[in-house]
Amino acid sequence: MPKDTITKVQEYKDSLITKAETLITKGFPEKIVELNELLSTAMFNERNFNEVHQDLNIPVMAPILLNNHDNDGNGDDDHPMPKRARKEDVSGTTVLTLPSGTVPCNKPLCEMIKVVKPIIRKLVEDSNLLKMWISFMIPKIEDGNNFGVSIQEDTLAEIQTVESEAAAFFDQISRYFLSRAKVVSKVAKYPHIDDYRRAVVELDEKEYLSLWLVVCEVRNRYSSLHDIVIKNLEKLKKPRSSNTESLY
């Protein structure tokens, strides 16, 4: 292997270790304080569901009145409405265009998502950096004196769990838009059924609470990772003590 390549790889490892140690000692505490301040703002602290209620821009069509006709072609109120006509009236509306234009996304929730998504992405990136940092410090496999190595492995497993959970938060946001689109399409086809409209409201309220919870969970994950790393920093950096040979 060329010497220049080996040098570049070592420079990459050294820079990653430096970034990770700075992140632990400075970045994590600053992020925890930043998220605490964000959770105290009106956007996340008040959690008033009325603020995320939004009109769907899908009007309810005027009811269609069906008239009965007797054999002479005259309207006769004494005869009941034919069952076939009643059945045909229950079918949904064929949606080609909406009379009032497009159905917008929930604007307050979209504003919250713009704030939350970079926070989630940063947790994924920081977890990945921390994971590589610990991986580089794991010593070669030897017999005995592996207590420090087990601490490294446990910490690494915790970081991988946090990374997976953070990635799942992204999936949660995309699933919200997909679920809302399906319910809104039901409203467009059956505008006279109020339950579908209520389902959209309930879905928006649920997402509002979920976004607040995501920020709380991200703050908690930063706190737990900072705590476990600081408490075991000596063992993470030096899993095997240098004075073991004096025991024999």
Tab-separated table of C-alpha atoms in Angstrom:
chain	number	residue	atom	x	y	z
A	1	MET	CA	0.000	0.000	0.000
A	2	PRO	CA	1.413	3.443	-0.905
A	3	LYS	CA	2.766	5.418	2.023
A	4	ASP	CA	0.700	8.443	1.021
A	5	THR	CA	-2.523	6.418	1.331
A	6	ILE	CA	-1.588	5.147	4.782
A	7	THR	CA	-0.817	8.696	5.881
A	8	LYS	CA	-4.191	9.971	4.640
A	9	VAL	CA	-6.065	7.198	6.416
A	10	GLN	CA	-4.258	7.963	9.664
A	11	GLU	CA	-4.983	11.675	9.247
A	12	TYR	CA	-8.660	10.837	8.769
A	13	LYS	CA	-8.697	8.743	11.954
A	14	ASP	CA	-6.907	11.429	13.949
A	15	SER	CA	-9.274	14.157	12.745
A	16	LEU	CA	-12.298	11.995	13.512
A	17	ILE	CA	-11.049	11.319	17.041
A	18	THR	CA	-10.479	15.046	17.582
A	19	LYS	CA	-13.964	15.906	16.304
A	20	ALA	CA	-15.560	13.231	18.480
A	21	GLU	CA	-13.818	14.357	21.658
A	22	THR	CA	-14.795	17.977	20.957
A	23	LEU	CA	-18.358	16.848	20.322
A	24	ILE	CA	-18.504	15.019	23.662
A	25	THR	CA	-16.992	17.745	25.809
A	26	LYS	CA	-18.501	20.777	24.078
A	27	GLY	CA	-21.014	19.840	21.372
A	28	PHE	CA	-23.312	17.613	23.427
A	29	PRO	CA	-23.775	20.040	26.363
A	30	GLU	CA	-24.456	22.916	23.949
A	31	LYS	CA	-26.996	20.788	22.055
A	32	ILE	CA	-28.801	19.815	25.255
A	33	VAL	CA	-29.122	23.474	26.289
A	34	GLU	CA	-30.251	24.431	22.762
A	35	LEU	CA	-32.992	21.772	22.730
A	36	ASN	CA	-34.172	22.770	26.207
A	37	GLU	CA	-34.532	26.343	25.009
A	38	LEU	CA	-36.394	25.169	21.891
A	39	LEU	CA	-38.835	23.141	23.989
A	40	SER	CA	-39.578	26.243	26.057
A	41	THR	CA	-40.651	28.272	22.994
A	42	ALA	CA	-44.319	28.806	22.136
A	43	MET	CA	-44.116	26.403	19.197
A	44	PHE	CA	-43.420	23.420	21.471
A	45	ASN	CA	-44.277	24.501	24.999
A	46	GLU	CA	-47.915	25.562	24.719
A	47	ARG	CA	-49.092	22.542	22.661
A	48	ASN	CA	-52.460	24.088	21.802
A	49	PHE	CA	-54.134	21.724	19.367
A	50	ASN	CA	-56.311	24.500	17.964
A	51	GLU	CA	-53.211	26.068	16.424
A	52	VAL	CA	-52.760	23.145	14.027
A	53	HIS	CA	-56.360	22.939	12.854
A	54	GLN	CA	-56.604	23.884	9.193
A	55	ASP	CA	-59.423	24.008	6.666
A	56	LEU	CA	-59.154	21.321	3.984
A	57	ASN	CA	-60.482	23.561	1.193
A	58	ILE	CA	-62.894	20.811	0.129
A	59	PRO	CA	-66.467	22.157	0.088
A	60	VAL	CA	-69.509	20.005	0.766
A	61	MET	CA	-71.566	19.713	-2.379
A	62	ALA	CA	-75.219	20.664	-2.389
A	63	PRO	CA	-77.540	17.668	-1.841
A	64	ILE	CA	-79.070	16.085	-4.915
A	65	LEU	CA	-82.859	15.730	-4.743
A	66	LEU	CA	-84.334	12.758	-6.552
A	67	ASN	CA	-87.943	12.876	-7.716
A	68	ASN	CA	-90.185	9.842	-8.146
A	69	HIS	CA	-92.233	9.525	-11.298
A	70	ASP	CA	-95.313	7.388	-11.842
A	71	ASN	CA	-96.270	5.702	-15.075
A	72	ASP	CA	-97.831	8.938	-16.400
A	73	GLY	CA	-94.577	10.795	-15.908
A	74	ASN	CA	-95.984	12.995	-13.123
A	75	GLY	CA	-94.432	13.351	-9.669
A	76	ASP	CA	-96.309	11.398	-7.041
A	77	ASP	CA	-95.419	11.911	-3.386
A	78	ASP	CA	-97.550	8.942	-2.321
A	79	HIS	CA	-95.233	6.386	-3.911
A	80	PRO	CA	-91.972	5.504	-2.106
A	81	MET	CA	-88.603	6.203	-3.726
A	82	PRO	CA	-87.346	3.247	-5.790
A	83	LYS	CA	-84.598	1.256	-4.057
A	84	ARG	CA	-82.375	1.306	-7.128
A	85	ALA	CA	-82.273	5.118	-7.213
A	86	ARG	CA	-81.481	5.203	-3.484
A	87	LYS	CA	-78.577	2.808	-3.979
A	88	GLU	CA	-77.125	4.804	-6.859
A	89	ASP	CA	-77.122	7.970	-4.728
A	90	VAL	CA	-74.795	6.444	-2.080
A	91	SER	CA	-71.769	6.110	-4.376
A	92	GLY	CA	-68.823	8.455	-3.866
A	93	THR	CA	-67.916	11.486	-5.929
A	94	THR	CA	-65.647	10.984	-8.915
A	95	VAL	CA	-62.799	13.410	-8.199
A	96	LEU	CA	-61.244	14.967	-11.288
A	97	THR	CA	-60.635	18.488	-9.992
A	98	LEU	CA	-61.460	20.197	-6.726
A	99	PRO	CA	-63.694	23.253	-7.101
A	100	SER	CA	-61.651	25.341	-4.645
A	101	GLY	CA	-58.212	24.315	-5.855
A	102	THR	CA	-55.595	22.120	-4.185
A	103	VAL	CA	-55.731	20.800	-0.636
A	104	PRO	CA	-52.712	22.335	1.154
A	105	CYS	CA	-50.501	20.599	3.677
A	106	ASN	CA	-50.956	21.593	7.283
A	107	LYS	CA	-48.888	24.793	7.378
A	108	PRO	CA	-48.179	24.956	11.159
A	109	LEU	CA	-47.022	21.344	11.169
A	110	CYS	CA	-44.844	21.903	8.106
A	111	GLU	CA	-43.170	24.789	9.936
A	112	MET	CA	-42.501	22.527	12.905
A	113	ILE	CA	-41.144	19.780	10.640
A	114	LYS	CA	-38.698	22.278	9.096
A	115	VAL	CA	-37.331	22.842	12.603
A	116	VAL	CA	-37.355	19.208	13.729
A	117	LYS	CA	-35.809	17.476	10.700
A	118	PRO	CA	-32.365	19.155	10.968
A	119	ILE	CA	-32.305	18.227	14.659
A	120	ILE	CA	-32.946	14.573	13.822
A	121	ARG	CA	-30.349	14.609	11.054
A	122	LYS	CA	-27.751	16.081	13.425
A	123	LEU	CA	-28.393	13.308	15.961
A	124	VAL	CA	-27.858	10.687	13.247
A	125	GLU	CA	-24.602	12.345	12.178
A	126	ASP	CA	-23.338	12.769	15.750
A	127	SER	CA	-24.189	9.169	16.615
A	128	ASN	CA	-22.329	7.938	13.567
A	129	LEU	CA	-19.290	10.012	14.488
A	130	LEU	CA	-19.332	8.729	18.062
A	131	LYS	CA	-19.735	5.169	16.856
A	132	MET	CA	-16.652	5.420	14.633
A	133	TRP	CA	-14.668	7.064	17.445
A	134	ILE	CA	-15.254	4.143	19.791
A	135	SER	CA	-14.616	1.629	17.006
A	136	PHE	CA	-11.177	3.133	16.391
A	137	MET	CA	-10.277	2.859	20.096
A	138	ILE	CA	-11.189	-0.822	20.493
A	139	PRO	CA	-7.849	-2.653	20.935
A	140	LYS	CA	-6.839	-5.833	19.194
A	141	ILE	CA	-8.367	-9.045	20.466
A	142	GLU	CA	-6.355	-10.600	23.296
A	143	ASP	CA	-6.958	-13.058	26.129
A	144	GLY	CA	-7.856	-11.523	29.470
A	145	ASN	CA	-8.252	-7.974	30.738
A	146	ASN	CA	-11.311	-7.325	28.560
A	147	PHE	CA	-13.416	-5.440	31.096
A	148	GLY	CA	-12.667	-2.103	29.434
A	149	VAL	CA	-13.396	-3.599	26.021
A	150	SER	CA	-16.806	-4.775	27.225
A	151	ILE	CA	-17.550	-1.198	28.314
A	152	GLN	CA	-16.649	-0.028	24.833
A	153	GLU	CA	-18.910	-2.643	23.256
A	154	ASP	CA	-21.855	-1.790	25.530
A	155	THR	CA	-21.460	1.905	24.800
A	156	LEU	CA	-21.179	1.200	21.099
A	157	ALA	CA	-24.413	-0.818	21.196
A	158	GLU	CA	-26.185	2.055	22.957
A	159	ILE	CA	-24.999	4.516	20.314
A	160	GLN	CA	-26.149	2.222	17.506
A	161	THR	CA	-29.587	2.031	19.132
A	162	VAL	CA	-29.795	5.823	19.290
A	163	GLU	CA	-28.762	6.071	15.644
A	164	SER	CA	-31.482	3.603	14.592
A	165	GLU	CA	-34.133	5.414	16.639
A	166	ALA	CA	-33.161	8.751	15.106
A	167	ALA	CA	-33.455	7.303	11.598
A	168	ALA	CA	-36.912	5.978	12.522
A	169	PHE	CA	-38.025	9.525	13.354
A	170	PHE	CA	-37.580	10.426	9.688
A	171	ASP	CA	-39.789	7.508	8.684
A	172	GLN	CA	-42.431	8.697	11.147
A	173	ILE	CA	-42.632	12.083	9.414
A	174	SER	CA	-42.951	10.591	5.925
A	175	ARG	CA	-45.641	8.178	7.122
A	176	TYR	CA	-47.641	11.114	8.492
A	177	PHE	CA	-47.857	12.787	5.082
A	178	LEU	CA	-48.788	9.515	3.415
A	179	SER	CA	-51.499	8.769	5.972
A	180	ARG	CA	-52.892	12.291	5.752
A	181	ALA	CA	-53.007	12.144	1.957
A	182	LYS	CA	-55.032	8.934	2.096
A	183	VAL	CA	-57.587	10.403	4.502
A	184	VAL	CA	-57.815	13.660	2.535
A	185	SER	CA	-58.515	11.656	-0.624
A	186	LYS	CA	-61.400	10.059	1.259
A	187	VAL	CA	-62.701	13.521	2.146
A	188	ALA	CA	-62.503	14.524	-1.527
A	189	LYS	CA	-64.465	11.453	-2.587
A	190	TYR	CA	-66.950	11.524	0.287
A	191	PRO	CA	-67.145	15.240	1.284
A	192	HIS	CA	-70.495	14.707	2.996
A	193	ILE	CA	-69.046	12.273	5.608
A	194	ASP	CA	-67.828	14.282	8.596
A	195	ASP	CA	-65.918	11.381	10.133
A	196	TYR	CA	-63.256	11.589	7.402
A	197	ARG	CA	-62.817	15.298	8.064
A	198	ARG	CA	-62.505	14.612	11.769
A	199	ALA	CA	-59.928	11.904	11.031
A	200	VAL	CA	-57.712	14.522	9.361
A	201	VAL	CA	-57.978	16.762	12.436
A	202	GLU	CA	-57.111	13.887	14.769
A	203	LEU	CA	-54.149	12.916	12.576
A	204	ASP	CA	-52.802	16.482	12.632
A	205	GLU	CA	-53.137	16.675	16.419
A	206	LYS	CA	-51.357	13.348	16.791
A	207	GLU	CA	-48.467	14.516	14.611
A	208	TYR	CA	-48.262	17.774	16.558
A	209	LEU	CA	-47.783	15.841	19.785
A	210	SER	CA	-45.380	13.412	18.094
A	211	LEU	CA	-43.120	16.231	16.883
A	212	TRP	CA	-42.913	17.626	20.411
A	213	LEU	CA	-42.108	14.133	21.675
A	214	VAL	CA	-39.410	13.666	19.021
A	215	VAL	CA	-37.594	16.800	20.179
A	216	CYS	CA	-37.863	15.603	23.782
A	217	GLU	CA	-36.485	12.194	22.832
A	218	VAL	CA	-33.596	13.725	20.878
A	219	ARG	CA	-32.738	15.895	23.894
A	220	ASN	CA	-32.915	12.829	26.139
A	221	ARG	CA	-30.705	10.797	23.798
A	222	TYR	CA	-28.062	13.520	23.774
A	223	SER	CA	-28.209	13.633	27.575
A	224	SER	CA	-27.924	9.866	27.994
A	225	LEU	CA	-25.059	9.548	25.493
A	226	HIS	CA	-23.182	12.421	27.104
A	227	ASP	CA	-23.690	10.882	30.532
A	228	ILE	CA	-22.569	7.365	29.625
A	229	VAL	CA	-19.518	8.571	27.690
A	230	ILE	CA	-18.337	11.047	30.337
A	231	LYS	CA	-18.738	8.476	33.119
A	232	ASN	CA	-16.700	5.896	31.205
A	233	LEU	CA	-14.397	8.193	29.265
A	234	GLU	CA	-11.207	6.802	30.814
A	235	LYS	CA	-12.133	3.203	30.017
A	236	LEU	CA	-13.352	4.113	26.539
A	237	LYS	CA	-10.049	5.768	25.666
A	238	LYS	CA	-7.832	3.241	27.481
A	239	PRO	CA	-9.754	-0.028	27.855
A	240	ARG	CA	-6.655	-1.925	29.018
A	241	SER	CA	-4.546	-0.516	31.826
A	242	SER	CA	-0.773	-0.424	31.357
A	243	ASN	CA	0.077	-1.788	34.803
A	244	THR	CA	-1.401	-5.284	34.419
A	245	GLU	CA	2.033	-6.825	33.918
A	246	SER	CA	3.038	-5.813	37.462
A	247	LEU	CA	0.422	-8.194	38.832
A	248	TYR	CA	2.439	-11.242	37.777
